[in-house]
Short mmCIF file of C-alpha atoms in Angstrom, two decimals:
data_model
loop_
_atom_site.label_atom_id
_atom_site.label_comp_id
_atom_site.label_asym_id
_atom_site.label_seq_id
_atom_site.Cartn_x
_atom_site.Cartn_y
_atom_site.Cartn_z
CA MET A 1 22.02 -119.23 -41.35
CA THR A 2 24.93 -119.11 -43.80
CA LYS A 3 23.03 -118.85 -47.10
CA PRO A 4 21.19 -115.79 -48.36
CA VAL A 5 17.65 -115.51 -47.01
CA ILE A 6 14.23 -115.34 -48.67
CA LEU A 7 11.37 -114.36 -46.37
CA THR A 8 7.64 -114.33 -46.83
CA GLY A 9 4.42 -114.94 -44.96
CA ILE A 10 0.59 -115.01 -45.14
CA ARG A 11 -1.56 -113.46 -42.42
CA ALA A 12 -3.22 -115.88 -40.17
CA ASN A 13 -6.53 -114.23 -39.32
CA ASN A 14 -9.68 -115.32 -41.18
CA ASP A 15 -9.98 -118.33 -43.23
CA LEU A 16 -7.75 -118.74 -46.33
CA HIS A 17 -9.38 -118.68 -49.82
CA ILE A 18 -8.54 -120.10 -53.18
CA GLY A 19 -6.96 -116.75 -54.17
CA ASN A 20 -4.47 -117.07 -51.15
CA TYR A 21 -3.86 -120.71 -52.10
CA PHE A 22 -3.18 -120.48 -55.88
CA GLY A 23 -1.96 -116.88 -55.89
CA ALA A 24 0.37 -116.96 -52.96
CA MET A 25 0.69 -120.25 -51.05
CA LEU A 26 1.35 -122.63 -54.02
CA PRO A 27 3.92 -120.23 -55.56
CA ILE A 28 5.65 -119.84 -52.20
CA ILE A 29 5.87 -123.50 -51.75
CA ASP A 30 7.23 -124.09 -55.25
CA MET A 31 9.75 -121.40 -54.82
CA ALA A 32 10.86 -122.85 -51.46
CA LYS A 33 11.37 -126.26 -52.90
CA ARG A 34 13.34 -125.09 -55.84
CA ARG A 35 15.55 -122.51 -54.02
CA SER A 36 16.21 -124.22 -50.77
CA GLU A 37 19.68 -125.47 -51.93
CA GLU A 38 20.90 -121.96 -52.56
CA PHE A 39 18.76 -120.05 -49.96
CA ASP A 40 17.43 -120.37 -46.43
CA VAL A 41 13.67 -119.90 -46.82
CA ASN A 42 11.76 -118.30 -44.02
CA LEU A 43 7.98 -118.93 -44.22
CA PHE A 44 6.69 -117.15 -41.19
CA ILE A 45 3.13 -116.87 -39.88
CA PRO A 46 2.70 -113.12 -39.07
CA ASP A 47 0.39 -113.52 -36.17
CA LEU A 48 1.32 -110.08 -34.73
CA HIS A 49 0.10 -108.44 -37.89
CA SER A 50 -3.24 -110.18 -37.48
CA PHE A 51 -4.85 -107.69 -35.18
CA THR A 52 -3.74 -104.47 -36.73
CA THR A 53 -7.28 -104.46 -37.98
CA PRO A 54 -10.33 -105.71 -35.85
CA ILE A 55 -10.60 -109.48 -35.58
CA ASN A 56 -12.29 -112.13 -33.47
CA HIS A 57 -9.51 -112.87 -30.99
CA ASN A 58 -11.16 -116.07 -29.84
CA GLU A 59 -10.43 -117.63 -33.21
CA LEU A 60 -6.89 -116.30 -33.68
CA PHE A 61 -4.86 -119.22 -32.18
CA ASP A 62 -6.76 -121.80 -34.26
CA SER A 63 -6.31 -119.65 -37.31
CA ILE A 64 -2.64 -119.58 -36.70
CA MET A 65 -2.35 -123.27 -36.48
CA ASN A 66 -4.62 -123.73 -39.42
CA ASN A 67 -2.29 -121.47 -41.49
CA ALA A 68 0.55 -124.05 -40.85
CA ARG A 69 -1.70 -126.99 -41.51
CA VAL A 70 -2.71 -125.56 -44.87
CA TYR A 71 0.90 -125.07 -45.85
CA THR A 72 1.49 -128.79 -45.03
CA ALA A 73 -1.64 -130.03 -46.97
CA ALA A 74 -0.44 -127.85 -49.89
CA GLY A 75 2.79 -129.77 -50.07
CA LEU A 76 5.28 -127.85 -47.92
CA PRO A 77 8.22 -130.37 -47.14
CA LEU A 78 8.44 -130.23 -43.34
CA ASP A 79 11.72 -132.36 -43.44
CA ASN A 80 13.65 -129.78 -45.41
CA PRO A 81 16.06 -128.09 -42.95
CA ALA A 82 16.54 -125.04 -45.22
CA ILE A 83 12.77 -124.22 -45.09
CA HIS A 84 11.80 -122.58 -41.79
CA LEU A 85 8.09 -122.42 -40.76
CA TYR A 86 7.46 -120.31 -37.66
CA ARG A 87 5.16 -118.01 -35.79
CA GLN A 88 6.19 -114.42 -35.57
CA SER A 89 5.14 -113.97 -31.95
CA TYR A 90 7.25 -116.90 -30.77
CA VAL A 91 10.31 -114.89 -31.71
CA PRO A 92 10.12 -111.95 -29.20
CA ALA A 93 12.87 -110.05 -31.06
CA HIS A 94 10.15 -109.01 -33.58
CA SER A 95 8.42 -106.94 -31.01
CA GLU A 96 11.66 -105.52 -29.44
CA LEU A 97 13.20 -104.49 -32.72
CA THR A 98 9.98 -102.75 -33.72
CA VAL A 99 10.16 -100.55 -30.62
CA LEU A 100 13.78 -99.67 -31.30
CA LEU A 101 13.22 -98.90 -34.92
CA ASN A 102 10.17 -96.66 -34.04
CA ASN A 103 12.71 -94.25 -32.66
CA PHE A 104 14.44 -93.94 -35.94
CA THR A 105 11.26 -93.62 -38.01
CA GLY A 106 9.56 -90.41 -38.91
CA PHE A 107 5.90 -89.81 -38.21
CA GLY A 108 5.48 -88.28 -41.73
CA GLU A 109 7.08 -91.39 -43.27
CA MET A 110 4.29 -93.56 -41.66
CA ALA A 111 1.53 -91.01 -42.43
CA ARG A 112 2.45 -91.27 -46.17
CA MET A 113 1.90 -95.07 -46.28
CA THR A 114 -0.86 -95.77 -48.92
CA GLN A 115 -2.04 -99.03 -47.10
CA PHE A 116 -2.56 -97.11 -43.87
CA LYS A 117 -4.54 -94.41 -45.70
CA ASP A 118 -6.65 -96.92 -47.53
CA LYS A 119 -7.39 -99.25 -44.60
CA SER A 120 -8.00 -96.44 -42.09
CA ALA A 121 -10.53 -94.83 -44.48
CA LYS A 122 -12.63 -98.00 -44.14
CA LEU A 123 -12.46 -97.99 -40.36
CA GLY A 124 -14.12 -95.81 -37.68
CA ASP A 125 -11.76 -93.54 -35.71
CA ASN A 126 -11.92 -95.70 -32.63
CA GLN A 127 -10.80 -98.79 -34.82
CA ILE A 128 -7.64 -97.15 -36.25
CA SER A 129 -4.90 -98.47 -34.01
CA VAL A 130 -1.27 -97.36 -33.57
CA GLY A 131 -0.52 -100.95 -34.73
CA LEU A 132 -2.06 -100.29 -38.09
CA PHE A 133 -0.09 -97.00 -38.34
CA ASP A 134 3.10 -98.77 -37.22
CA TYR A 135 2.60 -101.93 -39.37
CA PRO A 136 5.49 -101.09 -41.80
CA VAL A 137 7.98 -100.85 -38.95
CA LEU A 138 7.01 -104.26 -37.66
CA MET A 139 7.29 -105.54 -41.27
CA ALA A 140 10.84 -104.03 -41.44
CA SER A 141 11.74 -105.91 -38.23
CA ASP A 142 10.42 -109.15 -39.75
CA ILE A 143 12.76 -108.61 -42.59
CA LEU A 144 15.81 -107.14 -40.99
CA LEU A 145 16.12 -109.69 -38.12
CA TYR A 146 17.11 -112.47 -40.54
CA ASN A 147 19.54 -110.58 -42.84
CA THR A 148 17.00 -111.07 -45.51
CA THR A 149 17.78 -110.42 -49.19
CA TYR A 150 14.72 -111.32 -51.01
CA VAL A 151 10.97 -110.66 -50.03
CA PRO A 152 8.28 -111.37 -52.63
CA VAL A 153 6.25 -108.16 -52.64
CA GLY A 154 3.10 -107.22 -54.46
CA ASP A 155 2.27 -103.64 -55.57
CA ASP A 156 0.50 -102.93 -52.27
CA GLN A 157 3.71 -103.73 -50.31
CA THR A 158 6.37 -101.92 -52.25
CA GLN A 159 6.26 -98.93 -49.98
CA HIS A 160 6.82 -101.08 -47.04
CA LEU A 161 9.95 -102.60 -48.65
CA GLU A 162 11.24 -99.25 -49.40
CA ILE A 163 10.98 -98.02 -45.83
CA THR A 164 12.67 -101.18 -44.72
CA ARG A 165 15.55 -100.39 -46.97
CA ASP A 166 15.63 -96.69 -45.73
CA LEU A 167 15.60 -97.80 -42.06
CA ALA A 168 18.47 -100.26 -42.69
CA GLU A 169 20.60 -97.69 -44.53
CA ARG A 170 19.87 -95.17 -41.81
CA ILE A 171 20.90 -97.30 -39.03
CA ASN A 172 24.00 -98.50 -40.91
CA ASN A 173 25.05 -94.99 -41.89
CA ARG A 174 24.83 -93.97 -38.22
CA PHE A 175 26.11 -97.00 -36.35
CA GLY A 176 28.09 -99.14 -38.78
CA ASP A 177 27.26 -102.37 -40.45
CA ILE A 178 24.20 -103.58 -38.45
CA PHE A 179 21.69 -104.75 -41.00
CA THR A 180 21.59 -106.46 -44.43
CA VAL A 181 19.73 -104.06 -46.76
CA PRO A 182 17.23 -106.06 -48.78
CA ALA A 183 17.31 -105.95 -52.57
CA SER A 184 15.39 -103.06 -54.23
CA VAL A 185 11.86 -103.51 -55.48
CA LYS A 186 13.21 -103.69 -59.07
CA ASP A 187 15.66 -106.42 -58.08
CA GLN A 188 12.90 -108.31 -56.12
CA HIS A 189 10.72 -108.50 -59.19
CA ALA A 190 13.63 -109.52 -61.36
CA PHE A 191 14.58 -112.27 -58.86
CA PHE A 192 10.98 -113.68 -58.43
CA GLY A 193 9.69 -113.14 -61.92
CA LYS A 194 6.15 -114.40 -62.36
CA GLU A 195 6.47 -116.75 -59.29
CA GLN A 196 3.96 -114.68 -57.20
CA GLY A 197 0.97 -116.18 -59.17
CA LEU A 198 -2.30 -114.76 -60.62
CA ARG A 199 -4.58 -112.64 -58.53
CA ILE A 200 -8.01 -114.28 -58.44
CA LYS A 201 -10.85 -111.63 -58.49
CA ASP A 202 -14.01 -111.47 -56.46
CA LEU A 203 -16.76 -113.58 -58.08
CA VAL A 204 -19.49 -110.93 -57.36
CA ASP A 205 -17.30 -107.89 -58.19
CA PRO A 206 -14.48 -108.90 -60.58
CA SER A 207 -13.07 -105.36 -60.48
CA LYS A 208 -11.47 -106.21 -57.05
CA LYS A 209 -9.41 -109.06 -55.79
CA MET A 210 -10.81 -111.92 -53.79
CA SER A 211 -10.36 -110.96 -50.18
CA LYS A 212 -10.57 -112.63 -46.82
CA SER A 213 -12.16 -109.65 -45.32
CA ASP A 214 -15.26 -109.78 -47.64
CA GLU A 215 -18.16 -109.41 -45.19
CA THR A 216 -20.75 -111.39 -47.25
CA GLY A 217 -18.44 -114.15 -48.48
CA LYS A 218 -20.49 -114.47 -51.68
CA GLY A 219 -17.64 -113.60 -53.94
CA VAL A 220 -15.03 -115.61 -52.13
CA ILE A 221 -14.42 -119.37 -52.13
CA PHE A 222 -12.84 -120.36 -48.88
CA LEU A 223 -10.68 -123.41 -48.52
CA ASN A 224 -13.12 -124.70 -45.77
CA ASP A 225 -16.33 -124.02 -47.89
CA ASP A 226 -18.61 -127.00 -48.41
CA PRO A 227 -17.93 -127.95 -51.98
CA GLU A 228 -21.48 -127.66 -52.97
CA LEU A 229 -21.65 -124.12 -51.56
CA ALA A 230 -18.61 -123.38 -53.67
CA ARG A 231 -20.43 -124.65 -56.70
CA LYS A 232 -23.34 -122.27 -56.07
CA LYS A 233 -20.90 -119.42 -55.80
CA ILE A 234 -19.41 -120.15 -59.11
CA MET A 235 -22.84 -120.68 -60.74
CA SER A 236 -23.83 -117.21 -59.36
CA ALA A 237 -20.66 -115.44 -60.49
CA THR A 238 -21.01 -112.13 -62.32
CA THR A 239 -20.42 -112.32 -66.03
CA ASP A 240 -21.75 -110.01 -68.81
CA ASN A 241 -24.18 -109.92 -71.62
CA LYS A 242 -21.79 -110.72 -74.53
CA ALA A 243 -22.70 -114.47 -74.51
CA SER A 244 -19.19 -115.52 -75.61
CA VAL A 245 -16.38 -116.99 -73.57
CA ASN A 246 -13.24 -114.75 -74.18
CA TYR A 247 -10.18 -113.91 -72.27
CA ASP A 248 -10.54 -110.05 -72.00
CA LYS A 249 -9.79 -108.48 -68.68
CA GLU A 250 -11.04 -105.12 -69.76
CA THR A 251 -14.47 -105.83 -71.33
CA GLN A 252 -15.21 -109.26 -69.84
CA PRO A 253 -13.56 -109.37 -66.35
CA GLY A 254 -16.03 -111.94 -64.92
CA ILE A 255 -15.55 -114.52 -67.59
CA THR A 256 -11.73 -113.85 -67.63
CA ASN A 257 -11.72 -114.43 -63.88
CA LEU A 258 -13.44 -117.85 -64.27
CA ILE A 259 -10.89 -118.76 -67.05
CA ASP A 260 -8.04 -117.78 -64.62
CA ILE A 261 -9.58 -119.97 -61.88
CA LEU A 262 -10.05 -122.89 -64.25
CA ALA A 263 -6.44 -122.57 -65.46
CA LEU A 264 -5.03 -122.56 -61.79
CA LEU A 265 -7.15 -125.57 -61.08
CA ARG A 266 -5.89 -127.48 -64.08
CA GLY A 267 -2.29 -126.18 -63.83
CA MET A 268 -2.56 -124.66 -67.31
CA ASP A 269 -1.87 -121.26 -68.99
CA PRO A 270 -5.00 -119.19 -68.97
CA HIS A 271 -4.63 -118.53 -72.75
CA ASP A 272 -4.68 -122.17 -73.46
CA VAL A 273 -7.81 -122.61 -71.44
CA ALA A 274 -9.33 -119.63 -73.15
CA ALA A 275 -8.47 -121.14 -76.56
CA GLU A 276 -10.25 -124.39 -75.57
CA TYR A 277 -13.56 -122.58 -74.89
CA GLN A 278 -13.17 -119.74 -77.19
CA GLY A 279 -16.59 -118.42 -78.20
CA MET A 280 -18.72 -120.85 -76.03
CA GLU A 281 -22.09 -119.03 -75.91
CA ARG A 282 -23.81 -120.51 -72.88
CA TYR A 283 -22.11 -119.09 -69.73
CA GLY A 284 -24.05 -121.58 -67.64
CA ASP A 285 -22.33 -124.49 -69.37
CA PHE A 286 -18.86 -122.91 -68.85
CA LYS A 287 -19.62 -122.16 -65.17
CA LYS A 288 -20.61 -125.77 -64.69
CA ILE A 289 -17.20 -126.86 -65.95
CA VAL A 290 -15.42 -124.49 -63.57
CA ALA A 291 -17.81 -125.44 -60.69
CA ASP A 292 -17.09 -129.23 -61.23
CA GLU A 293 -13.31 -128.55 -61.02
CA ILE A 294 -13.77 -126.47 -57.82
CA VAL A 295 -15.81 -129.12 -56.24
CA GLY A 296 -13.17 -131.75 -57.14
CA PHE A 297 -10.30 -129.51 -55.78
CA LEU A 298 -12.00 -128.71 -52.57
CA THR A 299 -13.01 -132.32 -51.86
CA ASP A 300 -9.48 -133.54 -52.40
CA PHE A 301 -7.80 -130.68 -50.55
CA GLN A 302 -10.07 -130.89 -47.49
CA GLU A 303 -9.36 -134.61 -47.28
CA ARG A 304 -5.58 -133.95 -47.32
CA LEU A 305 -6.04 -131.24 -44.70
CA LYS A 306 -7.92 -133.61 -42.43
CA ASN A 307 -5.10 -136.14 -42.71
CA VAL A 308 -2.33 -133.68 -41.70
CA ASP A 309 -0.41 -134.85 -38.67
CA ASP A 310 -0.64 -132.02 -36.15
CA SER A 311 2.19 -133.38 -34.06
CA GLN A 312 4.60 -133.10 -37.17
CA VAL A 313 3.45 -129.61 -37.81
CA LEU A 314 3.92 -128.54 -34.16
CA ALA A 315 7.42 -130.14 -34.21
CA LYS A 316 8.41 -128.18 -37.33
CA LEU A 317 7.14 -124.96 -35.82
CA GLU A 318 9.00 -125.52 -32.60
CA SER A 319 12.34 -126.47 -34.29
CA SER A 320 12.12 -123.59 -36.74
CA GLU A 321 11.31 -121.11 -33.85
CA ARG A 322 14.37 -122.29 -31.88
CA ALA A 323 16.53 -121.70 -34.90
CA MET A 324 14.93 -118.31 -35.70
CA ASN A 325 15.41 -117.14 -32.17
CA GLU A 326 19.10 -117.66 -32.36
CA VAL A 327 19.37 -115.70 -35.58
CA ALA A 328 16.95 -112.90 -34.49
CA ASN A 329 18.56 -112.49 -31.09
CA THR A 330 22.09 -112.17 -32.69
CA THR A 331 20.75 -109.35 -34.87
CA LEU A 332 18.91 -107.81 -31.99
CA PHE A 333 22.05 -107.79 -29.78
CA ARG A 334 23.97 -106.20 -32.64
CA ILE A 335 21.74 -103.09 -32.62
CA GLN A 336 21.30 -103.05 -28.89
CA LYS A 337 25.13 -102.68 -28.51
CA ALA A 338 25.24 -100.13 -31.27
CA ILE A 339 22.64 -97.81 -29.66
CA GLY A 340 24.12 -98.15 -26.25
CA LEU A 341 21.66 -100.69 -24.55
CA ARG A 342 24.33 -103.38 -24.18
CA LYS A 343 28.07 -103.55 -23.79
#
């Protein structure tokens, strides 16, 4: 890999929902297409991250493959040699580098990670794994193995990028020029701009983002939902008692969320959509408009997903994994030599 590297991934466990699709996957694919002449773009499926919290392991392998198929149905060009689609666990260097970096990482550094504290607070003591605690070191390995410069990070991942930079600098200061230090959070945001997309909110509770881990599923529209079930979810979405369609995230978050969804479905700016329906008084009428668009989108997408050629997807995964193993093993050998494991 001779060009600078952009790296990103979407966890494979659970079904993907429209928030993942419009808020992350489509922006990632668009970015990959536009930047592949200047950059190598690593789109990895972080399957080792999938069970840092409890999951159904019987469904994991199918979820991993479905992740790759959804990328394909969403328009990822499998024939672009600068775009690499690979499974994290098929590159063993991820696991080994994590073990090595653990020995240069402070317990206190991990204990201060906000995501660990937030996620562990929702789990019973017997469900809080060392893997969850150690998640940021594995993420650092994901990034550092490929000499990555840019990683699109949301607010909940900034600490993880910062610890990645700290670890790279710590190793480099002690052993020489081993790792490429990723760009700072500020530079990441400047590089990606608004490419990371809107965050769709939960339909039942629009104060929180739409999440794959929602236990009821009532506020989430999954990509494999029956279109008519999705219609019912939209028609049941929480709104307010103002009886006026307006784009106001503070006082009308439910209606604003529906405007955002409609804007994404139509490929429009939310404010343009809001202007079109400004002041509409019957929420049921507006919900029906959004619901019809959702039904059309899911019907079309599920047809494209059904027609994905699995042999082409597997061929892309395997060719990318061969290439990624070469790069990752080169980086791994560099640190193995530096710390005395290899001559």
